[in-house]
Structure formats: C-alpha cells, structure tokens
CSV table of N, CA and C in Angstrom, one decimal:
chain,number,residue,atom,x,y,z
A,274,MET,N,-16.6,-8.1,-26.7
A,274,MET,CA,-16.8,-6.8,-26.6
A,274,MET,C,-15.5,-6.0,-26.4
A,275,LYS,N,-15.1,-5.1,-27.5
A,275,LYS,CA,-14.0,-4.2,-27.6
A,275,LYS,C,-14.2,-3.1,-27.0
A,276,HIS,N,-13.3,-2.8,-26.2
A,276,HIS,CA,-13.4,-1.4,-25.5
A,276,HIS,C,-12.4,-0.5,-26.1
A,277,SER,N,-12.5,0.8,-25.9
A,277,SER,CA,-11.5,1.9,-26.3
A,277,SER,C,-10.5,2.0,-25.5
A,278,LYS,N,-9.3,2.4,-25.8
A,278,LYS,CA,-8.1,2.4,-24.9
A,278,LYS,C,-8.3,3.6,-23.8
A,279,THR,N,-9.3,4.5,-24.0
A,279,THR,CA,-9.4,5.5,-22.9
A,279,THR,C,-10.3,4.6,-21.7
A,280,TYR,N,-11.5,3.7,-22.2
A,280,TYR,CA,-11.9,3.2,-21.2
A,280,TYR,C,-11.1,2.0,-20.6
A,281,ASN,N,-10.0,1.7,-21.1
A,281,ASN,CA,-9.1,0.6,-20.5
A,281,ASN,C,-8.3,1.3,-19.6
A,282,PHE,N,-7.8,2.5,-19.9
A,282,PHE,CA,-7.3,3.3,-18.8
A,282,PHE,C,-7.8,3.5,-17.9
A,283,PHE,N,-9.2,3.9,-17.9
A,283,PHE,CA,-9.7,4.5,-16.8
A,283,PHE,C,-10.5,3.5,-15.9
A,284,SER,N,-10.5,2.1,-16.5
A,284,SER,CA,-10.7,0.8,-15.7
A,284,SER,C,-9.7,0.3,-14.8
A,285,GLU,N,-8.6,0.4,-15.7
A,285,GLU,CA,-7.3,0.1,-14.6
A,285,GLU,C,-6.9,0.8,-13.9
A,286,PHE,N,-7.3,2.2,-14.0
A,286,PHE,CA,-7.2,3.4,-12.8
A,286,PHE,C,-7.9,2.9,-11.7
A,287,GLY,N,-9.1,2.8,-11.8
A,287,GLY,CA,-10.0,2.5,-11.0
A,287,GLY,C,-9.9,1.4,-10.3
A,288,GLN,N,-9.3,0.2,-10.9
A,288,GLN,CA,-8.9,-1.2,-10.0
A,288,GLN,C,-7.7,-0.7,-9.2
A,289,ILE,N,-6.9,-0.2,-10.0
A,289,ILE,CA,-5.6,0.1,-9.2
A,289,ILE,C,-6.1,1.0,-7.8
A,290,THR,N,-6.7,2.2,-8.3
A,290,THR,CA,-7.0,3.0,-6.9
A,290,THR,C,-7.9,2.0,-5.9
A,291,LEU,N,-8.8,1.2,-6.2
A,291,LEU,CA,-9.6,0.3,-5.3
A,291,LEU,C,-8.7,-0.5,-4.6
A,292,GLY,N,-7.6,-1.0,-5.2
A,292,GLY,CA,-6.8,-2.1,-4.5
A,292,GLY,C,-5.9,-1.2,-3.4
A,293,ILE,N,-5.6,0.1,-3.8
A,293,ILE,CA,-4.7,0.8,-2.8
A,293,ILE,C,-5.7,1.3,-1.7
A,294,ILE,N,-6.8,1.5,-1.8
A,294,ILE,CA,-7.7,1.8,-0.9
A,294,ILE,C,-8.0,0.8,0.4
A,295,LEU,N,-8.1,-0.2,-0.6
A,295,LEU,CA,-8.4,-1.6,0.2
A,295,LEU,C,-7.4,-1.9,1.1
A,296,ALA,N,-6.0,-1.8,0.3
A,296,ALA,CA,-4.8,-2.2,1.1
A,296,ALA,C,-4.4,-1.1,2.3
A,297,SER,N,-4.9,-0.1,2.3
A,297,SER,CA,-4.6,1.1,3.3
A,297,SER,C,-5.7,1.1,4.2
A,298,ILE,N,-7.0,0.4,4.2
A,298,ILE,CA,-7.7,0.0,5.2
A,298,ILE,C,-7.4,-1.4,6.1
A,299,GLY,N,-6.9,-2.2,5.3
A,299,GLY,CA,-6.6,-3.3,6.0
A,299,GLY,C,-5.2,-3.1,6.9
A,300,LEU,N,-4.3,-2.3,6.5
A,300,LEU,CA,-3.3,-1.8,7.4
A,300,LEU,C,-3.8,-0.8,8.4
A,301,LYS,N,-4.7,0.0,8.5
A,301,LYS,CA,-5.1,0.8,9.2
A,301,LYS,C,-6.0,0.2,10.4
A,302,ALA,N,-6.7,-1.0,9.9
A,302,ALA,CA,-7.9,-1.3,10.7
A,302,ALA,C,-7.7,-2.8,11.4
A,303,PHE,N,-6.7,-3.3,10.8
A,303,PHE,CA,-6.1,-4.6,11.2
A,303,PHE,C,-4.6,-4.7,11.8
A,304,LEU,N,-3.8,-4.3,10.6
A,304,LEU,CA,-2.2,-4.7,11.1
A,304,LEU,C,-1.9,-3.6,12.2
A,305,LEU,N,-1.8,-2.4,12.1
A,305,LEU,CA,-1.5,-1.4,13.0
A,305,LEU,C,-2.0,-1.5,14.4
A,306,PRO,N,-3.6,-1.5,14.8
A,306,PRO,CA,-3.9,-1.7,15.9
A,306,PRO,C,-3.6,-3.3,16.5
A,307,ASN,N,-3.5,-4.2,15.8
A,307,ASN,CA,-3.0,-5.8,16.6
A,307,ASN,C,-1.7,-6.0,16.7
A,308,GLY,N,-0.8,-5.1,16.1
A,308,GLY,CA,0.6,-5.3,16.2
A,308,GLY,C,1.1,-6.3,15.2
A,309,PHE,N,0.3,-6.5,14.2
A,309,PHE,CA,0.6,-7.7,13.3
A,309,PHE,C,1.9,-7.2,12.3
A,310,MET,N,2.6,-8.3,11.6
A,310,MET,CA,3.7,-7.9,10.8
A,310,MET,C,3.1,-8.1,9.3
A,311,ASP,N,3.4,-7.5,8.4
A,311,ASP,CA,3.5,-7.9,6.8
A,311,ASP,C,4.5,-8.1,6.3
A,312,GLY,N,4.3,-9.0,5.3
A,312,GLY,CA,5.3,-9.1,4.2
A,312,GLY,C,5.9,-8.0,3.6
A,313,GLY,N,7.0,-8.2,2.5
A,313,GLY,CA,7.4,-7.1,1.7
A,313,GLY,C,7.7,-5.6,2.1
A,314,VAL,N,7.5,-4.8,1.4
A,314,VAL,CA,7.8,-3.7,1.9
A,314,VAL,C,7.2,-2.5,3.0
A,315,THR,N,5.8,-3.2,3.1
A,315,THR,CA,4.9,-2.9,4.2
A,315,THR,C,5.6,-3.5,5.3
A,316,GLY,N,5.9,-4.9,5.5
A,316,GLY,CA,6.6,-5.4,6.5
A,316,GLY,C,7.9,-4.4,6.9
A,317,ILE,N,8.7,-4.3,6.0
A,317,ILE,CA,9.8,-3.5,6.4
A,317,ILE,C,9.5,-2.1,6.7
A,318,ALA,N,8.5,-1.4,6.2
A,318,ALA,CA,8.2,-0.2,7.0
A,318,ALA,C,7.8,-0.5,8.3
A,319,LEU,N,6.9,-1.4,8.5
A,319,LEU,CA,6.5,-1.4,9.8
A,319,LEU,C,7.6,-2.0,10.9
A,320,LEU,N,8.6,-2.5,10.6
A,320,LEU,CA,9.4,-3.2,11.4
A,320,LEU,C,10.6,-2.0,11.7
A,321,VAL,N,10.8,-1.2,11.1
A,321,VAL,CA,11.6,0.1,10.7
A,321,VAL,C,10.8,1.3,11.6
A,322,ASN,N,9.5,1.3,11.6
A,322,ASN,CA,8.9,2.1,12.4
A,322,ASN,C,8.8,1.5,13.8
A,323,ARG,N,8.8,0.5,14.0
A,323,ARG,CA,8.7,0.0,15.6
A,323,ARG,C,10.1,-0.1,16.1
A,324,LEU,N,11.3,0.1,15.3
A,324,LEU,CA,12.5,-0.2,15.9
A,324,LEU,C,13.0,1.6,16.1
A,325,ILE,N,12.8,2.3,15.1
A,325,ILE,CA,13.1,3.9,15.4
A,325,ILE,C,12.1,4.8,15.3
A,326,GLY,N,10.8,4.6,14.8
A,326,GLY,CA,9.8,5.2,15.2
A,326,GLY,C,9.6,6.4,14.2
A,327,VAL,N,10.2,6.0,12.8
A,327,VAL,CA,9.9,7.0,11.6
A,327,VAL,C,8.5,6.5,11.3
A,328,ASP,N,7.8,7.8,10.8
A,328,ASP,CA,6.5,7.5,10.2
A,328,ASP,C,6.3,6.4,9.0
A,329,ILE,N,5.4,5.4,9.2
A,329,ILE,CA,4.9,4.6,8.1
A,329,ILE,C,5.0,5.0,6.9
A,330,SER,N,4.1,6.0,6.7
A,330,SER,CA,4.0,6.7,5.2
A,330,SER,C,5.4,7.0,4.5
A,331,LEU,N,6.3,7.6,5.0
A,331,LEU,CA,7.5,8.1,5.0
A,331,LEU,C,8.3,6.7,4.5
A,332,LEU,N,8.3,5.9,5.1
A,332,LEU,CA,9.2,4.7,5.1
A,332,LEU,C,8.2,3.9,3.7
A,333,LEU,N,7.2,3.9,3.8
A,333,LEU,CA,6.7,3.2,2.3
A,333,LEU,C,7.1,4.0,1.1
A,334,VAL,N,7.2,5.2,1.2
A,334,VAL,CA,7.6,5.8,-0.1
A,334,VAL,C,9.0,5.7,0.0
A,335,ILE,N,9.7,5.4,1.0
A,335,ILE,CA,11.3,5.8,0.6
A,335,ILE,C,11.6,4.2,0.1
A,336,PHE,N,10.8,3.3,0.7
A,336,PHE,CA,11.2,2.0,0.5
A,336,PHE,C,10.8,1.5,-0.8
A,337,SER,N,9.8,2.2,-1.5
A,337,SER,CA,9.1,1.7,-2.5
A,337,SER,C,9.7,2.6,-4.1
A,338,LEU,N,10.3,3.6,-3.5
A,338,LEU,CA,11.1,4.1,-4.8
A,338,LEU,C,12.0,3.4,-5.6
A,339,PRO,N,13.0,2.5,-5.4
A,339,PRO,CA,13.8,1.6,-6.1
A,339,PRO,C,13.2,0.5,-6.8
A,340,PHE,N,11.6,0.2,-6.6
A,340,PHE,CA,11.0,-0.6,-7.4
A,340,PHE,C,10.1,0.0,-8.4
C-alpha cells in the first residue's frame, strides 16, 4: 500500500514524539530516582548534573546542539 508524503511525515513525527515521551518517562521514573547512570548524551548530562548541579534539561540541550 502506498501512502502520501503527508501521511509519512505525520507517521514519522508521531513515532519520534512517542519515542521522546517514552525516553523521558524512563529517565524520570527509573534513572533519576534510583541514581542510575545512562550512556551517551543523557549519561554525560547526568554526570555533570551530579558534579556541579546544573539542571539536566539545560545540559541535554547544550550537549545535543553539536549533533
């Protein structure tokens, strides 16, 4: 079945949005309360947050900008 470009755009947008929501739930529900570390940009943001206390959301934006 062939879909239009508009359908594909909104389908991909919905999937990306769902992935972001699930990742943020995992961060807020599991990693932060238990003190777990993660890999990648999120792990770097968690580590810097523990060391100097800067807000994680700000660190995620700053560390994600170069990519």
